[in-house]
């Protein structure tokens, strides 16, 4: 297992579309283990493989709070097959956009088809934070970030800030 560096805005890799996993093998499971280690270390409640620079359709999620027993969830090739008309709003953050939080409105419930770490197919209906987190992660697989759900003004402001930051770090 290894901690992997998390890719930060405005790295163009975050805008790439991730490719499907054809076979869930030991290489995929090793990447999943690294993703959990990286996500717990951050700490974050979700991670898409693209955030560690691997453009494959893999998501890890664990909504357990600090001190609670871990509840690791793995989603290979996740797809939203239904979403509710009812919407809900959560304050979202992203490990690839550190220390920026903003409210995002999304469908309150989703039904997701996915494969597990053995390659077995499942469907899951989620609401609450899990529904939001799944949509946030599945967006990553399409090269989409939560700031894309905000006004252009807010989005451009955040992107500018991170571009400046990256330039400053590049000078060092
Ligand atoms: O850690 C995370 N918290 C979070 C909070 C609200 C909605 C979505 C998230 S996901 C985020 C980790 C992350 O960047 N996943 O891609
Ligand atoms: Ni994110």
mmCIF file with all atom_site columns, C-alpha atoms and ligand atoms in Angstrom:
data_model
loop_
_atom_site.group_PDB
_atom_site.id
_atom_site.type_symbol
_atom_site.label_atom_id
_atom_site.label_alt_id
_atom_site.label_comp_id
_atom_site.label_asym_id
_atom_site.label_entity_id
_atom_site.label_seq_id
_atom_site.pdbx_PDB_ins_code
_atom_site.Cartn_x
_atom_site.Cartn_y
_atom_site.Cartn_z
_atom_site.occupancy
_atom_site.B_iso_or_equiv
_atom_site.pdbx_formal_charge
_atom_site.auth_seq_id
_atom_site.auth_comp_id
_atom_site.auth_asym_id
_atom_site.auth_atom_id
_atom_site.pdbx_PDB_model_num
ATOM   1   C  CA  . UNK A 1 1   ? 0.000   0.000  0.000   1.00 0.00 ? 1   UNK A CA  1
ATOM   2   C  CA  . UNK A 1 2   ? 1.137   3.520  -0.677  1.00 0.00 ? 2   UNK A CA  1
ATOM   3   C  CA  . UNK A 1 3   ? 0.009   7.074  -0.133  1.00 0.00 ? 3   UNK A CA  1
ATOM   4   C  CA  . UNK A 1 4   ? -0.365  8.786  -3.485  1.00 0.00 ? 4   UNK A CA  1
ATOM   5   C  CA  . UNK A 1 5   ? -0.142  12.533 -4.084  1.00 0.00 ? 5   UNK A CA  1
ATOM   6   C  CA  . UNK A 1 6   ? -3.516  14.203 -4.713  1.00 0.00 ? 6   UNK A CA  1
ATOM   7   C  CA  . UNK A 1 7   ? -3.791  16.222 -7.902  1.00 0.00 ? 7   UNK A CA  1
ATOM   8   C  CA  . UNK A 1 8   ? -4.881  19.818 -7.373  1.00 0.00 ? 8   UNK A CA  1
ATOM   9   C  CA  . UNK A 1 9   ? -6.710  22.367 -9.535  1.00 0.00 ? 9   UNK A CA  1
ATOM   10  C  CA  . UNK A 1 10  ? -5.805  23.581 -12.229 1.00 0.00 ? 10  UNK A CA  1
ATOM   11  C  CA  . UNK A 1 11  ? -4.037  20.327 -13.251 1.00 0.00 ? 11  UNK A CA  1
ATOM   12  C  CA  . UNK A 1 12  ? -5.605  19.432 -16.647 1.00 0.00 ? 12  UNK A CA  1
ATOM   13  C  CA  . UNK A 1 13  ? -5.734  15.711 -15.715 1.00 0.00 ? 13  UNK A CA  1
ATOM   14  C  CA  . UNK A 1 14  ? -8.782  16.583 -13.565 1.00 0.00 ? 14  UNK A CA  1
ATOM   15  C  CA  . UNK A 1 15  ? -10.606 17.493 -16.796 1.00 0.00 ? 15  UNK A CA  1
ATOM   16  C  CA  . UNK A 1 16  ? -9.964  14.132 -18.486 1.00 0.00 ? 16  UNK A CA  1
ATOM   17  C  CA  . UNK A 1 17  ? -12.700 11.523 -18.901 1.00 0.00 ? 17  UNK A CA  1
ATOM   18  C  CA  . UNK A 1 18  ? -11.849 8.297  -17.062 1.00 0.00 ? 18  UNK A CA  1
ATOM   19  C  CA  . UNK A 1 19  ? -12.001 4.958  -18.903 1.00 0.00 ? 19  UNK A CA  1
ATOM   20  C  CA  . UNK A 1 20  ? -14.006 1.880  -17.859 1.00 0.00 ? 20  UNK A CA  1
ATOM   21  C  CA  . UNK A 1 21  ? -12.373 -1.004 -15.974 1.00 0.00 ? 21  UNK A CA  1
ATOM   22  C  CA  . UNK A 1 22  ? -12.587 -4.072 -18.202 1.00 0.00 ? 22  UNK A CA  1
ATOM   23  C  CA  . UNK A 1 23  ? -11.514 -6.605 -15.552 1.00 0.00 ? 23  UNK A CA  1
ATOM   24  C  CA  . UNK A 1 24  ? -11.384 -6.150 -11.793 1.00 0.00 ? 24  UNK A CA  1
ATOM   25  C  CA  . UNK A 1 25  ? -8.009  -7.764 -11.091 1.00 0.00 ? 25  UNK A CA  1
ATOM   26  C  CA  . UNK A 1 26  ? -5.269  -7.525 -8.441  1.00 0.00 ? 26  UNK A CA  1
ATOM   27  C  CA  . UNK A 1 27  ? -3.890  -4.328 -10.032 1.00 0.00 ? 27  UNK A CA  1
ATOM   28  C  CA  . UNK A 1 28  ? -7.299  -2.670 -9.596  1.00 0.00 ? 28  UNK A CA  1
ATOM   29  C  CA  . UNK A 1 29  ? -7.515  -3.930 -5.988  1.00 0.00 ? 29  UNK A CA  1
ATOM   30  C  CA  . UNK A 1 30  ? -4.002  -2.601 -5.259  1.00 0.00 ? 30  UNK A CA  1
ATOM   31  C  CA  . UNK A 1 31  ? -5.026  0.815  -6.616  1.00 0.00 ? 31  UNK A CA  1
ATOM   32  C  CA  . UNK A 1 32  ? -8.201  0.714  -4.476  1.00 0.00 ? 32  UNK A CA  1
ATOM   33  C  CA  . UNK A 1 33  ? -6.052  0.007  -1.379  1.00 0.00 ? 33  UNK A CA  1
ATOM   34  C  CA  . UNK A 1 34  ? -3.837  3.006  -2.223  1.00 0.00 ? 34  UNK A CA  1
ATOM   35  C  CA  . UNK A 1 35  ? -6.919  5.167  -2.770  1.00 0.00 ? 35  UNK A CA  1
ATOM   36  C  CA  . UNK A 1 36  ? -8.314  4.288  0.685   1.00 0.00 ? 36  UNK A CA  1
ATOM   37  C  CA  . UNK A 1 37  ? -4.950  4.991  2.316   1.00 0.00 ? 37  UNK A CA  1
ATOM   38  C  CA  . UNK A 1 38  ? -4.763  8.355  0.516   1.00 0.00 ? 38  UNK A CA  1
ATOM   39  C  CA  . UNK A 1 39  ? -8.412  9.245  1.248   1.00 0.00 ? 39  UNK A CA  1
ATOM   40  C  CA  . UNK A 1 40  ? -8.175  8.409  4.976   1.00 0.00 ? 40  UNK A CA  1
ATOM   41  C  CA  . UNK A 1 41  ? -4.898  10.300 5.281   1.00 0.00 ? 41  UNK A CA  1
ATOM   42  C  CA  . UNK A 1 42  ? -6.263  13.462 3.599   1.00 0.00 ? 42  UNK A CA  1
ATOM   43  C  CA  . UNK A 1 43  ? -8.844  13.064 5.221   1.00 0.00 ? 43  UNK A CA  1
ATOM   44  C  CA  . UNK A 1 44  ? -11.792 12.907 2.818   1.00 0.00 ? 44  UNK A CA  1
ATOM   45  C  CA  . UNK A 1 45  ? -15.069 11.001 2.551   1.00 0.00 ? 45  UNK A CA  1
ATOM   46  C  CA  . UNK A 1 46  ? -14.627 10.129 -1.138  1.00 0.00 ? 46  UNK A CA  1
ATOM   47  C  CA  . UNK A 1 47  ? -11.956 9.824  -3.807  1.00 0.00 ? 47  UNK A CA  1
ATOM   48  C  CA  . UNK A 1 48  ? -11.960 9.209  -7.554  1.00 0.00 ? 48  UNK A CA  1
ATOM   49  C  CA  . UNK A 1 49  ? -8.907  7.525  -9.121  1.00 0.00 ? 49  UNK A CA  1
ATOM   50  C  CA  . UNK A 1 50  ? -8.365  10.561 -11.369 1.00 0.00 ? 50  UNK A CA  1
ATOM   51  C  CA  . UNK A 1 51  ? -7.536  12.558 -8.225  1.00 0.00 ? 51  UNK A CA  1
ATOM   52  C  CA  . UNK A 1 52  ? -4.387  10.447 -7.858  1.00 0.00 ? 52  UNK A CA  1
ATOM   53  C  CA  . UNK A 1 53  ? -3.676  10.767 -11.586 1.00 0.00 ? 53  UNK A CA  1
ATOM   54  C  CA  . UNK A 1 54  ? -5.184  7.443  -12.730 1.00 0.00 ? 54  UNK A CA  1
ATOM   55  C  CA  . UNK A 1 55  ? -7.957  8.107  -15.260 1.00 0.00 ? 55  UNK A CA  1
ATOM   56  C  CA  . UNK A 1 56  ? -9.926  4.915  -14.571 1.00 0.00 ? 56  UNK A CA  1
ATOM   57  C  CA  . UNK A 1 57  ? -13.524 4.613  -13.391 1.00 0.00 ? 57  UNK A CA  1
ATOM   58  C  CA  . UNK A 1 58  ? -12.912 3.755  -9.742  1.00 0.00 ? 58  UNK A CA  1
ATOM   59  C  CA  . UNK A 1 59  ? -14.367 5.521  -6.691  1.00 0.00 ? 59  UNK A CA  1
ATOM   60  C  CA  . UNK A 1 60  ? -13.815 4.943  -2.976  1.00 0.00 ? 60  UNK A CA  1
ATOM   61  C  CA  . UNK A 1 61  ? -16.179 6.331  -0.319  1.00 0.00 ? 61  UNK A CA  1
ATOM   62  C  CA  . UNK A 1 62  ? -16.308 6.083  3.480   1.00 0.00 ? 62  UNK A CA  1
ATOM   63  C  CA  . UNK A 1 63  ? -18.840 8.258  5.307   1.00 0.00 ? 63  UNK A CA  1
ATOM   64  C  CA  . UNK A 1 64  ? -17.991 6.975  8.816   1.00 0.00 ? 64  UNK A CA  1
ATOM   65  C  CA  . UNK A 1 65  ? -17.049 9.790  11.187  1.00 0.00 ? 65  UNK A CA  1
ATOM   66  C  CA  . UNK A 1 66  ? -13.810 10.030 13.099  1.00 0.00 ? 66  UNK A CA  1
ATOM   67  C  CA  . UNK A 1 67  ? -13.789 7.488  15.923  1.00 0.00 ? 67  UNK A CA  1
ATOM   68  C  CA  . UNK A 1 68  ? -16.506 5.363  14.264  1.00 0.00 ? 68  UNK A CA  1
ATOM   69  C  CA  . UNK A 1 69  ? -15.790 2.010  12.683  1.00 0.00 ? 69  UNK A CA  1
ATOM   70  C  CA  . UNK A 1 70  ? -14.650 2.360  9.060   1.00 0.00 ? 70  UNK A CA  1
ATOM   71  C  CA  . UNK A 1 71  ? -17.226 1.635  6.341   1.00 0.00 ? 71  UNK A CA  1
ATOM   72  C  CA  . UNK A 1 72  ? -15.185 1.415  3.129   1.00 0.00 ? 72  UNK A CA  1
ATOM   73  C  CA  . UNK A 1 73  ? -17.228 1.350  -0.103  1.00 0.00 ? 73  UNK A CA  1
ATOM   74  C  CA  . UNK A 1 74  ? -15.769 0.647  -3.555  1.00 0.00 ? 74  UNK A CA  1
ATOM   75  C  CA  . UNK A 1 75  ? -17.489 1.544  -6.811  1.00 0.00 ? 75  UNK A CA  1
ATOM   76  C  CA  . UNK A 1 76  ? -16.036 0.283  -10.093 1.00 0.00 ? 76  UNK A CA  1
ATOM   77  C  CA  . UNK A 1 77  ? -17.630 1.669  -13.285 1.00 0.00 ? 77  UNK A CA  1
ATOM   78  C  CA  . UNK A 1 78  ? -20.400 3.468  -11.326 1.00 0.00 ? 78  UNK A CA  1
ATOM   79  C  CA  . UNK A 1 79  ? -23.339 4.795  -13.363 1.00 0.00 ? 79  UNK A CA  1
ATOM   80  C  CA  . UNK A 1 80  ? -26.362 6.782  -12.259 1.00 0.00 ? 80  UNK A CA  1
ATOM   81  C  CA  . UNK A 1 81  ? -29.379 4.887  -13.606 1.00 0.00 ? 81  UNK A CA  1
ATOM   82  C  CA  . UNK A 1 82  ? -32.027 7.078  -11.919 1.00 0.00 ? 82  UNK A CA  1
ATOM   83  C  CA  . UNK A 1 83  ? -32.084 10.352 -10.048 1.00 0.00 ? 83  UNK A CA  1
ATOM   84  C  CA  . UNK A 1 84  ? -34.937 11.991 -8.139  1.00 0.00 ? 84  UNK A CA  1
ATOM   85  C  CA  . UNK A 1 85  ? -36.677 15.183 -9.208  1.00 0.00 ? 85  UNK A CA  1
ATOM   86  C  CA  . UNK A 1 86  ? -36.396 16.222 -5.572  1.00 0.00 ? 86  UNK A CA  1
ATOM   87  C  CA  . UNK A 1 87  ? -33.210 18.208 -5.023  1.00 0.00 ? 87  UNK A CA  1
ATOM   88  C  CA  . UNK A 1 88  ? -31.069 18.717 -1.944  1.00 0.00 ? 88  UNK A CA  1
ATOM   89  C  CA  . UNK A 1 89  ? -28.290 21.120 -1.066  1.00 0.00 ? 89  UNK A CA  1
ATOM   90  C  CA  . UNK A 1 90  ? -25.018 20.253 0.671   1.00 0.00 ? 90  UNK A CA  1
ATOM   91  C  CA  . UNK A 1 91  ? -21.927 22.283 1.368   1.00 0.00 ? 91  UNK A CA  1
ATOM   92  C  CA  . UNK A 1 92  ? -19.332 20.473 -0.755  1.00 0.00 ? 92  UNK A CA  1
ATOM   93  C  CA  . UNK A 1 93  ? -15.574 20.446 -0.726  1.00 0.00 ? 93  UNK A CA  1
ATOM   94  C  CA  . UNK A 1 94  ? -13.027 18.610 -2.856  1.00 0.00 ? 94  UNK A CA  1
ATOM   95  C  CA  . UNK A 1 95  ? -9.567  17.291 -2.037  1.00 0.00 ? 95  UNK A CA  1
ATOM   96  C  CA  . UNK A 1 96  ? -8.463  18.627 -5.438  1.00 0.00 ? 96  UNK A CA  1
ATOM   97  C  CA  . UNK A 1 97  ? -9.700  22.147 -4.505  1.00 0.00 ? 97  UNK A CA  1
ATOM   98  C  CA  . UNK A 1 98  ? -8.401  22.376 -0.926  1.00 0.00 ? 98  UNK A CA  1
ATOM   99  C  CA  . UNK A 1 99  ? -10.084 24.657 1.601   1.00 0.00 ? 99  UNK A CA  1
ATOM   100 C  CA  . UNK A 1 100 ? -12.853 25.846 -0.697  1.00 0.00 ? 100 UNK A CA  1
ATOM   101 C  CA  . UNK A 1 101 ? -16.428 24.994 0.274   1.00 0.00 ? 101 UNK A CA  1
ATOM   102 C  CA  . UNK A 1 102 ? -19.672 25.988 -1.377  1.00 0.00 ? 102 UNK A CA  1
ATOM   103 C  CA  . UNK A 1 103 ? -23.288 24.830 -1.413  1.00 0.00 ? 103 UNK A CA  1
ATOM   104 C  CA  . UNK A 1 104 ? -24.294 22.684 -4.391  1.00 0.00 ? 104 UNK A CA  1
ATOM   105 C  CA  . UNK A 1 105 ? -27.818 21.600 -5.334  1.00 0.00 ? 105 UNK A CA  1
ATOM   106 C  CA  . UNK A 1 106 ? -28.167 18.079 -6.761  1.00 0.00 ? 106 UNK A CA  1
ATOM   107 C  CA  . UNK A 1 107 ? -30.826 15.349 -6.966  1.00 0.00 ? 107 UNK A CA  1
ATOM   108 C  CA  . UNK A 1 108 ? -31.609 14.203 -3.407  1.00 0.00 ? 108 UNK A CA  1
ATOM   109 C  CA  . UNK A 1 109 ? -31.671 10.488 -4.336  1.00 0.00 ? 109 UNK A CA  1
ATOM   110 C  CA  . UNK A 1 110 ? -29.855 8.437  -6.941  1.00 0.00 ? 110 UNK A CA  1
ATOM   111 C  CA  . UNK A 1 111 ? -29.805 4.805  -8.001  1.00 0.00 ? 111 UNK A CA  1
ATOM   112 C  CA  . UNK A 1 112 ? -26.288 3.724  -8.972  1.00 0.00 ? 112 UNK A CA  1
ATOM   113 C  CA  . UNK A 1 113 ? -25.195 0.611  -10.883 1.00 0.00 ? 113 UNK A CA  1
ATOM   114 C  CA  . UNK A 1 114 ? -21.599 -0.433 -10.215 1.00 0.00 ? 114 UNK A CA  1
ATOM   115 C  CA  . UNK A 1 115 ? -19.225 -3.340 -9.720  1.00 0.00 ? 115 UNK A CA  1
ATOM   116 C  CA  . UNK A 1 116 ? -17.528 -4.197 -6.437  1.00 0.00 ? 116 UNK A CA  1
ATOM   117 C  CA  . UNK A 1 117 ? -13.887 -5.110 -5.786  1.00 0.00 ? 117 UNK A CA  1
ATOM   118 C  CA  . UNK A 1 118 ? -14.625 -8.666 -6.994  1.00 0.00 ? 118 UNK A CA  1
ATOM   119 C  CA  . UNK A 1 119 ? -16.184 -7.472 -10.239 1.00 0.00 ? 119 UNK A CA  1
ATOM   120 C  CA  . UNK A 1 120 ? -19.715 -8.391 -9.128  1.00 0.00 ? 120 UNK A CA  1
ATOM   121 C  CA  . UNK A 1 121 ? -22.528 -6.122 -10.310 1.00 0.00 ? 121 UNK A CA  1
ATOM   122 C  CA  . UNK A 1 122 ? -24.801 -4.271 -7.858  1.00 0.00 ? 122 UNK A CA  1
ATOM   123 C  CA  . UNK A 1 123 ? -27.349 -1.493 -7.691  1.00 0.00 ? 123 UNK A CA  1
ATOM   124 C  CA  . UNK A 1 124 ? -27.696 0.839  -4.749  1.00 0.00 ? 124 UNK A CA  1
ATOM   125 C  CA  . UNK A 1 125 ? -30.263 3.522  -3.986  1.00 0.00 ? 125 UNK A CA  1
ATOM   126 C  CA  . UNK A 1 126 ? -28.716 6.326  -1.989  1.00 0.00 ? 126 UNK A CA  1
ATOM   127 C  CA  . UNK A 1 127 ? -29.945 9.495  -0.326  1.00 0.00 ? 127 UNK A CA  1
ATOM   128 C  CA  . UNK A 1 128 ? -28.446 12.099 1.974   1.00 0.00 ? 128 UNK A CA  1
ATOM   129 C  CA  . UNK A 1 129 ? -24.689 12.584 1.997   1.00 0.00 ? 129 UNK A CA  1
ATOM   130 C  CA  . UNK A 1 130 ? -24.050 9.295  0.142   1.00 0.00 ? 130 UNK A CA  1
ATOM   131 C  CA  . UNK A 1 131 ? -26.198 10.463 -2.788  1.00 0.00 ? 131 UNK A CA  1
ATOM   132 C  CA  . UNK A 1 132 ? -24.299 13.754 -2.930  1.00 0.00 ? 132 UNK A CA  1
ATOM   133 C  CA  . UNK A 1 133 ? -20.901 12.086 -2.584  1.00 0.00 ? 133 UNK A CA  1
ATOM   134 C  CA  . UNK A 1 134 ? -21.650 9.508  -5.313  1.00 0.00 ? 134 UNK A CA  1
ATOM   135 C  CA  . UNK A 1 135 ? -22.688 12.284 -7.712  1.00 0.00 ? 135 UNK A CA  1
ATOM   136 C  CA  . UNK A 1 136 ? -19.579 14.327 -6.814  1.00 0.00 ? 136 UNK A CA  1
ATOM   137 C  CA  . UNK A 1 137 ? -17.322 11.300 -7.494  1.00 0.00 ? 137 UNK A CA  1
ATOM   138 C  CA  . UNK A 1 138 ? -19.095 10.218 -10.692 1.00 0.00 ? 138 UNK A CA  1
ATOM   139 C  CA  . UNK A 1 139 ? -18.703 13.814 -11.935 1.00 0.00 ? 139 UNK A CA  1
ATOM   140 C  CA  . UNK A 1 140 ? -14.919 13.406 -11.425 1.00 0.00 ? 140 UNK A CA  1
ATOM   141 C  CA  . UNK A 1 141 ? -14.980 10.400 -13.786 1.00 0.00 ? 141 UNK A CA  1
ATOM   142 C  CA  . UNK A 1 142 ? -16.380 12.737 -16.478 1.00 0.00 ? 142 UNK A CA  1
ATOM   143 C  CA  . UNK A 1 143 ? -13.772 15.427 -15.806 1.00 0.00 ? 143 UNK A CA  1
ATOM   144 C  CA  . UNK A 1 144 ? -16.339 17.509 -13.955 1.00 0.00 ? 144 UNK A CA  1
ATOM   145 C  CA  . UNK A 1 145 ? -15.734 19.325 -10.644 1.00 0.00 ? 145 UNK A CA  1
ATOM   146 C  CA  . UNK A 1 146 ? -18.231 20.627 -8.078  1.00 0.00 ? 146 UNK A CA  1
ATOM   147 C  CA  . UNK A 1 147 ? -17.316 24.197 -8.984  1.00 0.00 ? 147 UNK A CA  1
ATOM   148 C  CA  . UNK A 1 148 ? -18.865 23.525 -12.417 1.00 0.00 ? 148 UNK A CA  1
ATOM   149 C  CA  . UNK A 1 149 ? -22.241 23.539 -10.623 1.00 0.00 ? 149 UNK A CA  1
ATOM   150 C  CA  . UNK A 1 150 ? -21.666 27.111 -9.333  1.00 0.00 ? 150 UNK A CA  1
ATOM   151 C  CA  . UNK A 1 151 ? -22.110 30.433 -11.121 1.00 0.00 ? 151 UNK A CA  1
ATOM   152 C  CA  . UNK A 1 152 ? -19.441 31.311 -13.681 1.00 0.00 ? 152 UNK A CA  1
ATOM   153 C  CA  . UNK A 1 153 ? -18.393 34.212 -11.460 1.00 0.00 ? 153 UNK A CA  1
ATOM   154 C  CA  . UNK A 1 154 ? -17.718 31.963 -8.460  1.00 0.00 ? 154 UNK A CA  1
ATOM   155 C  CA  . UNK A 1 155 ? -16.077 29.259 -10.593 1.00 0.00 ? 155 UNK A CA  1
ATOM   156 C  CA  . UNK A 1 156 ? -13.753 31.674 -12.410 1.00 0.00 ? 156 UNK A CA  1
ATOM   157 C  CA  . UNK A 1 157 ? -12.761 33.280 -9.097  1.00 0.00 ? 157 UNK A CA  1
ATOM   158 C  CA  . UNK A 1 158 ? -11.718 29.884 -7.631  1.00 0.00 ? 158 UNK A CA  1
ATOM   159 C  CA  . UNK A 1 159 ? -9.863  28.795 -10.766 1.00 0.00 ? 159 UNK A CA  1
ATOM   160 C  CA  . UNK A 1 160 ? -7.947  32.130 -10.855 1.00 0.00 ? 160 UNK A CA  1
ATOM   161 C  CA  . UNK A 1 161 ? -6.944  31.732 -7.210  1.00 0.00 ? 161 UNK A CA  1
ATOM   162 C  CA  . UNK A 1 162 ? -5.576  28.226 -7.779  1.00 0.00 ? 162 UNK A CA  1
ATOM   163 C  CA  . UNK A 1 163 ? -3.817  29.279 -11.016 1.00 0.00 ? 163 UNK A CA  1
ATOM   164 C  CA  . UNK A 1 164 ? -2.021  32.039 -9.100  1.00 0.00 ? 164 UNK A CA  1
ATOM   165 C  CA  . UNK A 1 165 ? -1.116  29.611 -6.326  1.00 0.00 ? 165 UNK A CA  1
ATOM   166 C  CA  . UNK A 1 166 ? 0.315   27.104 -8.861  1.00 0.00 ? 166 UNK A CA  1
ATOM   167 C  CA  . UNK A 1 167 ? 2.376   29.851 -10.514 1.00 0.00 ? 167 UNK A CA  1
ATOM   168 C  CA  . UNK A 1 168 ? 3.799   30.944 -7.156  1.00 0.00 ? 168 UNK A CA  1
ATOM   169 C  CA  . UNK A 1 169 ? 4.764   27.349 -6.335  1.00 0.00 ? 169 UNK A CA  1
ATOM   170 C  CA  . UNK A 1 170 ? 6.330   26.991 -9.788  1.00 0.00 ? 170 UNK A CA  1
ATOM   171 C  CA  . UNK A 1 171 ? 8.581   30.024 -9.090  1.00 0.00 ? 171 UNK A CA  1
ATOM   172 C  CA  . UNK A 1 172 ? 10.061  28.369 -5.998  1.00 0.00 ? 172 UNK A CA  1
HETATM 173 O  O1  . LIG B 2 .   ? -14.008 14.842 1.376   1.00 0.00 ? 1   LIG B O1  1
HETATM 174 C  C1  . LIG B 2 .   ? -14.922 15.243 0.657   1.00 0.00 ? 1   LIG B C1  1
HETATM 175 N  N1  . LIG B 2 .   ? -16.034 15.794 1.233   1.00 0.00 ? 1   LIG B N1  1
HETATM 176 C  C2  . LIG B 2 .   ? -17.186 16.065 0.528   1.00 0.00 ? 1   LIG B C2  1
HETATM 177 C  C3  . LIG B 2 .   ? -18.152 16.843 1.151   1.00 0.00 ? 1   LIG B C3  1
HETATM 178 C  C4  . LIG B 2 .   ? -19.335 17.122 0.513   1.00 0.00 ? 1   LIG B C4  1
HETATM 179 C  C5  . LIG B 2 .   ? -19.573 16.642 -0.752  1.00 0.00 ? 1   LIG B C5  1
HETATM 180 C  C6  . LIG B 2 .   ? -18.614 15.877 -1.410  1.00 0.00 ? 1   LIG B C6  1
HETATM 181 C  C7  . LIG B 2 .   ? -17.428 15.587 -0.764  1.00 0.00 ? 1   LIG B C7  1
HETATM 182 S  S1  . LIG B 2 .   ? -16.244 14.605 -1.558  1.00 0.00 ? 1   LIG B S1  1
HETATM 183 C  C8  . LIG B 2 .   ? -14.787 15.188 -0.813  1.00 0.00 ? 1   LIG B C8  1
HETATM 184 C  C9  . LIG B 2 .   ? -13.586 14.373 -1.266  1.00 0.00 ? 1   LIG B C9  1
HETATM 185 C  C10 . LIG B 2 .   ? -13.385 14.530 -2.747  1.00 0.00 ? 1   LIG B C10 1
HETATM 186 O  O2  . LIG B 2 .   ? -12.844 15.477 -3.264  1.00 0.00 ? 1   LIG B O2  1
HETATM 187 N  N2  . LIG B 2 .   ? -13.853 13.587 -3.516  1.00 0.00 ? 1   LIG B N2  1
HETATM 188 O  O3  . LIG B 2 .   ? -13.725 13.678 -4.847  1.00 0.00 ? 1   LIG B O3  1
HETATM 189 NI NI1 . LIG B 2 .   ? -13.704 15.807 -5.277  1.00 0.00 ? 2   LIG B NI1 1
#
